Coordinates of C-alpha atoms in Angstrom, one line a residue:
Chain A
M1 CA 29.0 -19.4 23.9
N2 CA 27.1 -17.1 26.3
E3 CA 26.5 -14.0 24.4
I4 CA 23.1 -12.3 24.6
T5 CA 21.1 -12.6 21.3
L6 CA 17.8 -11.2 22.3
A7 CA 17.4 -8.4 24.9
V8 CA 14.0 -7.1 25.9
K9 CA 13.8 -4.1 28.2
H10 CA 10.8 -2.7 30.0
L11 CA 8.3 -3.5 27.3
H12 CA 4.8 -2.0 27.6
K13 CA 1.8 -2.1 25.3
N14 CA -1.4 -0.2 25.9
I15 CA -4.4 -0.6 23.7
G16 CA -6.6 2.4 24.5
K17 CA -6.5 2.6 28.3
R18 CA -6.0 -1.1 28.8
K19 CA -2.5 -2.1 29.7
I20 CA -2.0 -5.3 27.7
I21 CA 1.7 -5.8 28.5
R22 CA 3.4 -4.4 31.6
D23 CA 7.1 -4.0 32.0
I24 CA 8.4 -7.2 30.4
S25 CA 12.2 -7.6 30.5
F26 CA 14.3 -10.7 29.7
E27 CA 17.3 -11.9 27.9
L28 CA 18.1 -14.9 25.7
K29 CA 21.6 -16.4 25.4
T30 CA 23.0 -18.6 22.7
G31 CA 22.2 -22.3 22.9
E32 CA 19.3 -21.7 25.3
V33 CA 15.7 -22.7 25.0
F34 CA 13.6 -20.2 26.9
G35 CA 9.9 -20.8 27.6
F36 CA 7.1 -18.4 27.8
L37 CA 4.5 -20.0 30.1
G38 CA 1.1 -18.6 30.7
P39 CA -2.6 -19.2 30.2
N40 CA -4.4 -18.1 27.1
G41 CA -4.8 -14.4 27.0
A42 CA -1.9 -13.7 29.3
G43 CA 0.0 -11.7 26.7
K44 CA 2.4 -14.3 25.3
T45 CA 1.4 -13.8 21.6
T46 CA 1.2 -10.1 22.0
T47 CA 4.7 -10.0 23.4
I48 CA 6.0 -12.3 20.6
R49 CA 4.3 -10.1 18.0
M50 CA 6.2 -7.1 19.4
L51 CA 9.5 -9.1 19.3
V52 CA 9.1 -9.8 15.6
G53 CA 7.9 -6.3 14.7
L54 CA 4.3 -6.9 13.9
I55 CA 3.1 -4.7 16.8
K56 CA 4.7 -1.5 17.9
P57 CA 5.5 -1.4 21.6
T58 CA 4.1 1.6 23.5
S59 CA 7.4 1.9 25.2
G60 CA 10.5 -0.3 25.8
T61 CA 13.2 -1.6 23.5
I62 CA 13.9 -4.9 21.8
H63 CA 17.3 -5.8 20.5
I64 CA 18.1 -8.8 18.3
C65 CA 21.8 -9.4 18.0
G66 CA 22.4 -5.8 19.0
Y67 CA 20.0 -4.3 16.4
N68 CA 16.9 -2.4 17.6
V69 CA 13.8 -4.0 16.1
E70 CA 12.0 -0.6 15.7
K71 CA 14.9 1.5 14.4
N72 CA 16.8 -1.0 12.4
F73 CA 14.1 -3.4 11.4
P74 CA 15.7 -5.1 8.3
K75 CA 19.0 -5.7 10.1
A76 CA 17.3 -7.1 13.2
M77 CA 15.2 -9.4 11.1
E78 CA 18.2 -10.9 9.4
W79 CA 19.0 -12.7 12.6
L80 CA 15.5 -13.8 13.4
G81 CA 13.4 -16.7 12.4
C82 CA 9.8 -17.0 13.6
I83 CA 6.5 -18.7 13.5
V84 CA 3.7 -16.6 15.0
E85 CA 0.7 -18.7 15.9
N86 CA 0.0 -21.2 13.2
P87 CA 2.5 -21.8 10.4
E88 CA 0.4 -20.2 7.6
L89 CA 2.0 -20.7 4.2
Y90 CA 0.6 -20.3 0.7
P91 CA -1.7 -23.3 0.3
Y92 CA -1.7 -23.1 -3.5
L93 CA 2.1 -23.3 -3.7
T94 CA 4.2 -26.4 -3.2
G95 CA 6.5 -26.6 -0.2
W96 CA 9.5 -25.9 -2.3
E97 CA 7.8 -22.9 -4.0
N98 CA 7.0 -21.5 -0.5
L99 CA 10.6 -21.8 0.6
K100 CA 11.8 -20.4 -2.7
F101 CA 9.3 -17.5 -2.2
F102 CA 10.7 -16.6 1.2
A103 CA 14.3 -17.1 0.0
R104 CA 13.8 -14.5 -2.7
M105 CA 13.1 -12.0 0.1
L106 CA 16.5 -12.7 1.6
D107 CA 19.9 -11.9 0.0
T108 CA 21.9 -14.9 1.0
V109 CA 19.8 -18.0 0.4
D110 CA 20.4 -20.2 -2.7
D111 CA 18.9 -23.5 -3.7
D112 CA 21.6 -25.5 -1.9
R113 CA 20.5 -23.9 1.4
I114 CA 16.9 -24.6 0.7
Q115 CA 17.7 -28.2 0.0
E116 CA 19.7 -28.3 3.2
V117 CA 16.7 -26.9 5.2
V118 CA 14.3 -29.4 3.5
E119 CA 16.5 -32.3 4.6
L120 CA 16.9 -30.8 8.1
V121 CA 13.1 -30.7 8.7
G122 CA 12.7 -34.1 6.9
L123 CA 10.3 -33.1 4.2
D124 CA 12.3 -34.5 1.2
N125 CA 9.4 -36.8 0.1
R126 CA 6.6 -34.3 -0.1
I127 CA 8.4 -31.0 -0.8
H128 CA 7.0 -30.7 -4.3
D129 CA 3.4 -31.3 -3.3
K130 CA 1.0 -28.5 -2.7
V131 CA 0.9 -27.2 0.9
K132 CA -2.9 -27.7 1.0
T133 CA -2.3 -31.4 1.0
Y134 CA 0.0 -31.3 4.0
S135 CA -0.9 -32.5 7.5
L136 CA -0.6 -30.0 10.3
G137 CA 2.7 -31.6 11.4
M138 CA 4.2 -31.2 8.0
R139 CA 3.1 -27.6 7.8
Q140 CA 4.7 -27.0 11.2
R141 CA 7.9 -28.5 9.9
L142 CA 7.8 -26.4 6.7
G143 CA 7.1 -23.4 8.9
I144 CA 10.3 -24.1 10.8
G145 CA 12.2 -24.7 7.6
Q146 CA 11.1 -21.3 6.4
A147 CA 12.2 -19.8 9.7
L148 CA 15.6 -21.4 9.4
L149 CA 16.4 -20.3 5.8
N150 CA 18.4 -17.3 6.8
K151 CA 20.5 -19.1 9.4
P152 CA 19.0 -17.1 12.3
K153 CA 20.6 -16.8 15.7
V154 CA 17.2 -16.3 17.4
L155 CA 14.3 -18.6 16.7
I156 CA 10.8 -17.6 18.0
L157 CA 8.1 -20.3 18.0
D158 CA 4.6 -19.5 19.3
E159 CA 3.0 -22.7 20.6
P160 CA 5.0 -25.0 18.3
T161 CA 3.3 -28.1 19.4
N162 CA -0.3 -26.8 19.2
G163 CA -2.4 -29.4 17.4
L164 CA 0.3 -32.0 17.0
D165 CA -0.2 -35.6 18.1
P166 CA 2.1 -37.1 20.8
A167 CA 4.6 -38.4 18.4
G168 CA 4.7 -35.1 16.6
I169 CA 5.2 -33.3 19.9
R170 CA 8.1 -35.5 20.8
E171 CA 9.7 -35.1 17.4
M172 CA 9.3 -31.3 17.7
R173 CA 10.8 -31.3 21.1
E174 CA 13.8 -33.2 20.0
F175 CA 14.3 -31.0 17.0
I176 CA 14.2 -27.8 19.1
R177 CA 16.7 -29.3 21.5
Y178 CA 18.9 -30.2 18.6
L179 CA 18.8 -26.7 17.2
A180 CA 19.7 -25.2 20.5
E181 CA 22.4 -27.7 21.5
E182 CA 24.0 -28.5 18.2
E183 CA 23.4 -25.3 16.2
G184 CA 23.7 -22.9 19.1
L185 CA 20.4 -21.1 18.4
S186 CA 18.5 -19.2 21.0
V187 CA 15.0 -20.5 21.0
L188 CA 12.0 -18.8 22.5
V189 CA 8.9 -21.0 22.7
S190 CA 5.6 -20.2 24.2
S191 CA 3.1 -22.6 25.7
H192 CA 0.2 -22.9 28.1
L193 CA 1.2 -26.3 29.3
L194 CA 3.8 -26.8 32.0
S195 CA 4.3 -30.5 31.0
E196 CA 5.3 -29.3 27.5
V197 CA 8.0 -26.9 28.5
Q198 CA 9.4 -28.9 31.3
N199 CA 11.4 -31.2 29.1
L200 CA 12.1 -28.6 26.5
C201 CA 13.2 -25.4 28.2
D202 CA 16.3 -24.5 30.1
R203 CA 14.7 -21.4 31.6
V204 CA 11.1 -20.4 31.8
A205 CA 9.3 -17.1 32.4
I206 CA 5.8 -17.3 33.8
I207 CA 3.6 -14.7 32.4
L208 CA 0.2 -13.7 33.7
N209 CA -2.0 -10.7 32.9
G210 CA 0.7 -9.1 30.8
E211 CA 3.4 -9.4 33.4
I212 CA 6.3 -11.8 34.0
I213 CA 5.6 -12.9 37.5
H214 CA 8.5 -15.3 37.8
T215 CA 11.6 -16.3 35.8
E216 CA 13.5 -19.4 36.8
Y217 CA 15.7 -22.2 35.6
M218 CA 13.5 -25.1 34.8
H219 CA 15.2 -27.6 37.1
T220 CA 15.0 -25.2 40.1
L221 CA 11.3 -24.5 39.4
L222 CA 10.5 -28.2 39.2
T223 CA 12.3 -29.1 42.4
K224 CA 10.5 -26.3 44.2
Q225 CA 7.1 -27.1 42.9
E226 CA 7.2 -30.9 42.3
K227 CA 5.1 -33.0 44.7
L228 CA 5.2 -36.5 45.9
I229 CA 1.9 -38.3 46.5
W230 CA 2.0 -41.1 49.0
R231 CA -0.7 -43.8 49.4
V232 CA 0.1 -45.6 52.6
S233 CA -1.5 -47.6 55.4
P234 CA -2.1 -46.8 58.1
I235 CA -2.3 -43.2 57.0
D236 CA -2.4 -41.4 60.4
K237 CA 0.8 -43.0 61.7
A238 CA 2.6 -42.3 58.4
F239 CA 1.5 -38.7 58.4
T240 CA 3.1 -38.0 61.8
I241 CA 6.3 -39.6 60.7
L242 CA 6.4 -37.7 57.4
Q243 CA 5.4 -34.4 59.0
K244 CA 8.5 -34.7 61.2
A245 CA 10.8 -35.3 58.2
A246 CA 9.1 -32.8 55.9
P247 CA 7.2 -30.0 57.7
S248 CA 5.2 -29.0 54.7
A249 CA 3.5 -32.4 54.3
K250 CA -0.2 -32.3 54.0
Q251 CA -2.9 -34.9 54.3
D252 CA -5.5 -35.0 51.6
Q253 CA -8.2 -37.6 52.4
T254 CA -6.5 -40.9 51.5
Y255 CA -3.2 -39.4 50.3
I256 CA -0.2 -37.6 51.9
I257 CA 1.4 -34.9 49.8
T258 CA 5.0 -33.9 50.4
P259 CA 7.5 -31.9 48.3
Y260 CA 9.6 -33.9 46.0
L261 CA 13.2 -33.7 47.2
E262 CA 15.3 -36.2 45.3
D263 CA 17.9 -36.6 48.1
S264 CA 15.4 -37.2 50.9
V265 CA 12.8 -39.4 49.4
A266 CA 14.7 -42.6 49.9
N267 CA 15.3 -41.7 53.5
W268 CA 11.6 -41.0 54.1
S269 CA 10.4 -44.2 52.7
K270 CA 13.0 -46.0 54.8
L271 CA 11.6 -44.3 57.9
L272 CA 8.1 -45.4 56.9
V273 CA 9.1 -49.0 56.2
E274 CA 11.0 -49.2 59.5
A275 CA 7.9 -48.1 61.3
G276 CA 6.0 -51.0 59.8
I277 CA 4.0 -48.9 57.4
E278 CA 3.0 -50.4 54.1
I279 CA 3.7 -48.1 51.1
K280 CA 1.2 -48.8 48.3
E281 CA 2.1 -46.1 45.9
M282 CA 4.5 -43.2 45.6
N283 CA 3.7 -40.8 42.8
R284 CA 5.9 -37.9 41.6
K285 CA 3.6 -35.2 40.3
I286 CA 4.2 -32.1 38.3
P287 CA 1.9 -29.3 39.4
S288 CA -0.7 -28.0 36.9
L289 CA -0.2 -24.6 35.6
E290 CA -3.0 -23.3 37.8
S291 CA -1.7 -24.7 41.0
L292 CA 1.7 -23.3 40.1
F293 CA 0.2 -19.9 39.6
L294 CA -1.5 -20.2 42.9
E295 CA 1.7 -21.1 44.6
L296 CA 3.7 -18.3 43.0
T297 CA 1.2 -15.6 43.4
G298 CA -0.1 -16.5 46.8
G299 CA -3.4 -17.6 45.4
N300 CA -5.0 -14.2 44.9
S301 CA -4.0 -12.7 41.6
F302 CA -5.2 -15.4 39.2
E303 CA -8.1 -13.4 38.1
Chain B
M1 CA 12.6 -5.0 -5.4
N2 CA 12.6 -7.1 -8.6
N3 CA 12.4 -10.2 -6.5
L4 CA 9.5 -8.9 -4.5
V5 CA 7.5 -8.0 -7.6
Y6 CA 8.4 -11.4 -9.1
N7 CA 7.1 -13.0 -6.0
E8 CA 3.8 -11.2 -6.1
M9 CA 3.2 -11.9 -9.8
F10 CA 4.1 -15.6 -9.1
K11 CA 1.4 -15.8 -6.5
L12 CA -1.1 -14.1 -8.8
V13 CA -0.4 -16.7 -11.5
K14 CA -0.3 -19.6 -9.2
S15 CA -3.5 -18.7 -7.3
K16 CA -5.1 -18.6 -10.8
R17 CA -6.6 -15.2 -10.3
I18 CA -5.3 -13.9 -13.6
I19 CA -6.6 -17.0 -15.4
V20 CA -10.1 -16.5 -13.9
V21 CA -10.1 -12.9 -15.1
A22 CA -8.9 -13.9 -18.6
L23 CA -11.7 -16.5 -18.7
I24 CA -14.4 -14.0 -17.7
I25 CA -13.2 -11.6 -20.3
A26 CA -13.2 -14.3 -23.0
V27 CA -16.7 -15.5 -22.2
M28 CA -18.0 -11.9 -22.1
I29 CA -16.5 -11.0 -25.4
S30 CA -17.8 -14.2 -27.0
M31 CA -21.3 -13.3 -25.8
F32 CA -21.1 -9.7 -27.0
T33 CA -19.7 -10.7 -30.3
Y34 CA -22.5 -13.2 -30.9
A35 CA -25.1 -10.6 -29.9
Q36 CA -23.6 -8.1 -32.3
Y37 CA -23.5 -10.7 -35.0
R38 CA -27.2 -11.4 -34.6
E39 CA -28.0 -7.7 -34.6
M40 CA -26.2 -7.2 -37.9
E41 CA -27.9 -10.2 -39.5
N42 CA -31.2 -8.6 -38.5
I43 CA -30.3 -5.2 -40.0
K44 CA -29.2 -6.9 -43.3
K45 CA -32.5 -8.8 -43.5
R46 CA -34.5 -5.6 -43.0
L47 CA -32.5 -3.7 -45.7
G48 CA -33.2 -6.6 -48.0
D49 CA -31.2 -6.8 -51.2
T50 CA -30.4 -3.1 -51.5
D51 CA -26.8 -2.6 -52.1
W52 CA -25.2 -0.6 -49.2
R53 CA -23.1 1.3 -51.7
T54 CA -26.2 2.8 -53.4
T55 CA -27.6 3.9 -50.0
L56 CA -24.4 5.5 -49.0
Q57 CA -24.0 7.2 -52.4
Q58 CA -27.5 8.6 -52.0
S59 CA -26.8 10.0 -48.5
I60 CA -23.6 11.7 -49.7
I61 CA -25.6 13.4 -52.5
D62 CA -28.2 14.5 -49.9
M63 CA -25.6 16.1 -47.7
Q64 CA -23.9 17.8 -50.6
N65 CA -27.2 19.3 -51.6
R66 CA -27.7 20.6 -48.1
I67 CA -24.3 22.3 -48.0
G68 CA -25.1 24.0 -51.3
S69 CA -28.3 25.4 -50.0
S70 CA -28.2 28.9 -48.5
G71 CA -29.3 29.6 -44.9
I72 CA -27.4 26.9 -43.1
S73 CA -24.9 27.8 -40.4
E74 CA -21.1 27.7 -40.9
E75 CA -20.8 25.2 -38.1
W76 CA -23.4 22.8 -39.5
R77 CA -21.8 23.1 -43.0
N78 CA -18.4 22.1 -41.5
Q79 CA -19.9 19.0 -39.8
L80 CA -21.6 17.9 -43.0
K81 CA -18.3 18.2 -44.8
V82 CA -16.6 15.9 -42.2
R83 CA -19.5 13.4 -42.5
I84 CA -19.2 13.4 -46.3
S85 CA -15.5 12.6 -46.2
Q86 CA -16.2 9.8 -43.7
S87 CA -18.8 8.3 -46.0
Q88 CA -16.6 8.8 -49.0
Y89 CA -13.9 6.8 -47.2
Y90 CA -16.2 3.9 -46.8
L91 CA -17.1 4.0 -50.4
D92 CA -13.5 4.3 -51.6
H93 CA -12.3 1.5 -49.5
D94 CA -15.3 -0.7 -50.1
I95 CA -16.1 -1.0 -46.3
N96 CA -19.7 -1.5 -45.3
P97 CA -20.2 0.9 -42.4
Q98 CA -22.8 -1.5 -40.9
D99 CA -20.3 -4.4 -41.1
P100 CA -17.1 -2.8 -40.0
G101 CA -14.7 -5.6 -38.7
A102 CA -12.9 -6.4 -35.5
P103 CA -11.2 -3.1 -34.8
T104 CA -14.6 -1.3 -34.7
F105 CA -16.0 -4.0 -32.3
L106 CA -12.9 -3.5 -30.1
R107 CA -13.4 0.3 -30.0
I108 CA -17.1 0.1 -29.2
F109 CA -16.7 -2.7 -26.7
L110 CA -13.9 -0.8 -24.9
D111 CA -16.0 2.4 -24.9
N112 CA -18.8 0.6 -23.1
S113 CA -16.7 -1.5 -20.7
M114 CA -14.8 1.4 -19.2
Q115 CA -17.4 2.3 -16.6
L116 CA -18.1 -1.1 -15.2
L117 CA -16.7 -4.2 -16.8
L118 CA -13.1 -3.2 -16.9
P119 CA -13.0 -1.7 -13.3
L120 CA -14.7 -4.9 -12.2
M121 CA -11.9 -7.1 -13.6
V122 CA -9.2 -4.9 -12.1
M123 CA -11.1 -5.0 -8.8
I124 CA -10.9 -8.8 -8.7
I125 CA -7.1 -8.6 -8.6
A126 CA -6.7 -5.4 -6.6
S127 CA -9.1 -6.0 -3.7
D128 CA -7.3 -9.3 -3.0
L129 CA -3.7 -8.2 -3.0
V130 CA -3.4 -7.3 0.7
S131 CA -6.5 -8.6 2.4
A132 CA -5.8 -12.2 1.2
E133 CA -2.5 -12.2 3.0
K134 CA -4.4 -11.1 6.1
S135 CA -7.1 -13.7 5.8
I136 CA -4.7 -16.7 5.2
G137 CA -2.3 -15.3 7.8
T138 CA 0.8 -15.1 5.5
I139 CA 1.0 -11.4 6.3
K140 CA 2.8 -12.3 9.5
L141 CA 5.5 -14.1 7.5
L142 CA 5.7 -11.4 4.9
L143 CA 6.2 -8.6 7.5
T144 CA 8.8 -10.5 9.5
R145 CA 11.3 -10.6 6.6
P146 CA 14.3 -8.3 6.6
V147 CA 12.4 -5.9 4.3
K148 CA 10.8 -2.7 5.2
R149 CA 7.0 -2.6 5.1
R150 CA 6.8 0.2 2.6
K151 CA 8.9 -1.9 0.2
I152 CA 6.5 -4.8 0.6
L153 CA 3.5 -2.6 -0.2
L154 CA 5.3 -0.9 -3.1
S155 CA 6.0 -4.3 -4.7
K156 CA 2.3 -5.1 -4.4
Y157 CA 1.4 -1.8 -6.0
F158 CA 3.8 -2.4 -8.9
T159 CA 2.1 -5.8 -9.3
L160 CA -1.2 -4.1 -9.5
I161 CA 0.0 -1.8 -12.3
L162 CA 1.5 -4.7 -14.1
S163 CA -1.8 -6.7 -13.8
V164 CA -3.8 -3.7 -15.0
S165 CA -1.7 -3.5 -18.1
L166 CA -1.9 -7.3 -18.5
I167 CA -5.7 -7.2 -18.2
L168 CA -6.0 -4.5 -20.8
F169 CA -3.8 -6.5 -23.1
I170 CA -6.0 -9.6 -22.6
F171 CA -9.0 -7.4 -23.2
G172 CA -7.7 -6.0 -26.5
F173 CA -6.4 -9.3 -27.7
F174 CA -9.5 -11.3 -27.0
A175 CA -11.8 -8.6 -28.3
Y176 CA -9.9 -8.5 -31.6
A177 CA -9.3 -12.2 -32.0
I178 CA -12.8 -13.4 -31.1
S179 CA -14.8 -10.8 -32.9
G180 CA -12.6 -11.1 -36.0
L181 CA -13.9 -14.6 -36.5
F182 CA -17.3 -13.1 -37.3
F183 CA -16.5 -9.7 -38.7
G184 CA -13.1 -10.0 -40.3
Y185 CA -9.9 -8.4 -39.1
R186 CA -10.0 -5.3 -41.4
G187 CA -10.7 -1.8 -40.5
W188 CA -7.8 -0.3 -38.6
T189 CA -7.7 2.8 -40.8
A190 CA -11.4 3.5 -40.9
P191 CA -12.1 7.2 -40.1
I192 CA -13.5 8.1 -36.8
L193 CA -15.1 11.4 -35.9
T194 CA -13.6 13.2 -32.9
G195 CA -12.7 16.7 -31.6
F196 CA -16.0 17.6 -30.0
T197 CA -16.1 20.1 -27.3
V198 CA -18.9 21.2 -25.0
K199 CA -19.6 24.9 -24.4
N200 CA -22.3 26.0 -22.0
G201 CA -23.9 22.6 -22.1
E202 CA -24.1 22.5 -25.8
L203 CA -22.1 20.5 -28.2
D204 CA -19.6 22.5 -30.2
T205 CA -18.6 20.7 -33.4
A206 CA -16.3 23.4 -34.7
G207 CA -13.2 21.3 -34.1
V208 CA -14.6 18.0 -35.4
H209 CA -12.2 16.1 -37.6
L210 CA -11.5 12.6 -38.7
I211 CA -8.7 10.4 -37.4
P212 CA -7.9 6.8 -38.3
Q213 CA -9.4 4.2 -36.1
W214 CA -6.1 2.7 -34.8
S215 CA -5.1 6.1 -33.4
Y216 CA -8.5 6.5 -31.8
I217 CA -8.2 3.0 -30.3
L218 CA -4.8 3.9 -28.9
M219 CA -6.3 6.9 -27.2
V220 CA -9.1 4.9 -25.7
F221 CA -6.6 2.3 -24.4
G222 CA -4.6 5.1 -22.7
L223 CA -7.7 6.4 -21.0
A224 CA -8.9 3.0 -20.1
W225 CA -5.5 2.2 -18.5
F226 CA -5.7 5.4 -16.5
V227 CA -9.2 4.7 -15.3
S228 CA -8.2 1.1 -14.4
V229 CA -5.2 2.2 -12.4
V230 CA -7.3 4.7 -10.4
V231 CA -10.0 2.1 -9.7
G232 CA -7.3 -0.4 -8.9
T233 CA -5.6 2.0 -6.5
L234 CA -8.9 2.6 -4.6
S235 CA -9.6 -1.1 -4.4
F236 CA -6.1 -1.6 -3.2
M237 CA -6.6 0.9 -0.5
L238 CA -9.8 -0.9 0.6
S239 CA -7.8 -4.1 0.6
V240 CA -5.4 -2.5 3.1
L241 CA -8.1 -1.1 5.2
I242 CA -10.6 -4.0 5.3
R243 CA -9.6 -7.5 6.4
S244 CA -12.2 -9.3 4.3
T245 CA -11.7 -9.4 0.5
A246 CA -15.5 -9.9 0.0
A247 CA -16.3 -6.8 2.0
G248 CA -13.7 -4.7 0.1
M249 CA -15.1 -5.9 -3.2
G250 CA -18.7 -5.1 -2.0
V251 CA -17.8 -1.6 -1.1
M252 CA -16.1 -0.9 -4.4
L253 CA -18.9 -2.5 -6.4
A254 CA -21.4 -0.3 -4.6
F255 CA -19.4 2.8 -5.5
L256 CA -19.0 1.7 -9.2
I257 CA -22.7 1.0 -9.6
S258 CA -23.8 4.2 -7.8
G259 CA -21.5 6.0 -10.2
S260 CA -23.5 5.0 -13.3
I261 CA -26.8 5.7 -11.5
I262 CA -25.7 9.2 -10.4
S263 CA -24.4 9.9 -13.9
S264 CA -27.8 9.3 -15.3
I265 CA -30.0 11.1 -12.8
A266 CA -28.1 13.8 -10.9
S267 CA -27.3 16.5 -13.4
S268 CA -28.5 19.2 -11.0
W269 CA -26.3 18.0 -8.1
Q270 CA -23.2 19.9 -9.1
E271 CA -20.8 18.6 -6.4
A272 CA -21.3 15.0 -7.7
K273 CA -18.8 15.8 -10.4
Y274 CA -16.0 15.5 -7.8
L275 CA -16.8 11.8 -7.1
F276 CA -14.4 9.5 -8.8
M277 CA -17.1 7.1 -10.0
V278 CA -18.9 9.8 -12.1
N279 CA -15.7 10.5 -14.0
L280 CA -15.0 7.0 -15.4
R281 CA -16.5 7.4 -18.8
L282 CA -13.6 9.3 -20.3
T283 CA -14.4 8.2 -23.9
D284 CA -17.6 10.2 -23.8
Y285 CA -15.4 13.3 -24.3
L286 CA -13.9 11.8 -27.5
Q287 CA -17.3 10.8 -28.9
G288 CA -19.0 14.1 -28.2
N289 CA -21.6 12.8 -25.7
I290 CA -22.8 15.6 -23.4
P291 CA -21.2 14.9 -19.9
P292 CA -23.6 14.0 -17.1
I293 CA -22.9 17.2 -15.1
E294 CA -22.1 20.6 -16.4
G295 CA -18.6 21.8 -16.2
M296 CA -17.0 18.3 -16.7
T297 CA -14.3 18.2 -19.3
L298 CA -11.6 15.7 -20.1
P299 CA -8.9 17.6 -18.2
F300 CA -11.3 18.0 -15.3
S301 CA -12.1 14.3 -15.1
L302 CA -8.4 13.3 -15.4
T303 CA -7.5 15.7 -12.5
V304 CA -10.3 14.4 -10.3
L305 CA -9.3 10.8 -10.9
A306 CA -5.6 11.6 -10.3
I307 CA -6.4 13.2 -7.0
W308 CA -8.5 10.3 -5.9
G309 CA -5.8 7.9 -6.9
A310 CA -3.1 9.8 -5.1
A311 CA -5.1 10.1 -2.0
G312 CA -5.9 6.3 -2.0
L313 CA -2.2 5.5 -2.4
L314 CA -1.2 7.8 0.4
V315 CA -3.8 6.3 2.8
S316 CA -2.7 2.8 1.8
F317 CA 0.9 3.5 2.7
L318 CA 0.3 5.4 5.9
V319 CA -2.0 2.7 7.3
F320 CA 0.1 -0.2 6.1
T321 CA 3.4 1.0 7.5
K322 CA 1.9 2.0 10.9
R323 CA -0.7 -0.6 11.7
D324 CA -0.3 -3.3 14.3
I325 CA -0.9 -6.8 12.9
Y326 CA -2.9 -9.0 15.3

């Protein structure tokens, strides 16, 4: 279950003299959800467009299930499903007609498969309505349905939760996890929100100014970067105690900030309580993308 | 490939573009038919009660007298003979040349719509084929299927040719059906003068002869189809090059209109004859109208149009298969 389905090696893209993408390399394995995390304009969408063959890379190779995207485009695309940016479908066709339309461009898809996909994305009730009457969430689901028609091994979703309400985001997250865990797909999702990828992805690549600056398993990244915020009284006494236990502890006005270390936290609070300090609040906090970048890049390359 | 073309036609029908074109054609034809009908009523009123057979008989006798007289050129005599047999046909078959029936309306209407109306209808379809996919964003889905880009574009081009044929069919059908309500459906075999050539800027009528109207109409349809395909191909190219459908249509419209202006004013600008839009009125050659610029003949115009069409197609394919989609 650990074969490589998508392999990207030394990808570059120049537009004129500007280097949009610089030396991006990564691999996706079956059953894995891989996150592309970066601010808007970092090069996520450009990279994704190269992966799906919409943009020609200046140099570097992309292989999907062993097929080179540039040299053997139709073969490579047989194993790929994707939504690039918004799920744009033909508004004047019904959901079913849209799926049927894309099925005609594939050799292996019959009506049974379309029905199966419709049920999978939960659109049975509205599938024969025109797409222009769909909500954004329904369009997103139809878009995924379209991407799943050919039973791909690699699914690429660009900002899949963009514009969805909280319930929709949750639903989408569960669906993507299901596809990876139960169906064994490799899923690549991009996002500009750390909070969004943290519950969704197994591994994440942080991309900035066209470069991957960091690739890490999600749980390692979070343990490294997660913070614990303490509101205690008296604060000065607490700070000396915590600083002894966790040397990187910082005092920020009325709060003390320490790293979040699951195994040590209980011990620290015990120390505080034994010293007669009142703990008013302990808050585990995920860093914002900006502060994560600052940490990872030493604070000077976030232009 | 069949599936791809089916898909494209399916979209055209579902997006109602074909229906809009058909409606425009129907409205136009109804208007022209009515205008023509009023015109004929007017002529009849002016002629009063005189029987058209008497008038026609009189003009035949006039022409026969002129042939008989000495001192007229061989060429002129030949043309008079052709005109006499044309008039004689109308008498023999009891057809009023002023009131000729639906096939004649169809022929005249087609002659006159070749420069502007027909290319315009084709343009509505062609200029949208690629740029619409870009503006609604479905191009990204279309180009990430396991199908090569050139196949996608080729299926769109086949669709264009099918639509051109369909538009011409709608054109012919409506023109015949609607005008027939006023003028009657007879007249397929009426004789039409053709065979004119132009030598040194003057009309040469030596080869003039009569052919039945249906065969003339067939020729006009063939030429109209060719013109429409070329105009369609160029709009198609603009649709590949320009993201906005409206801008593409605007550019093409400017070309078409400038074509009719140049034709009427620029007879001394020789190079203008290599512009595609000056060469659209192919039926002029059949009718014996002097072409707008010296040196233009039917084979010349066909060649110029074919070259423009081929170049447009080549550019479309080169750009479409290479370009990055953002």
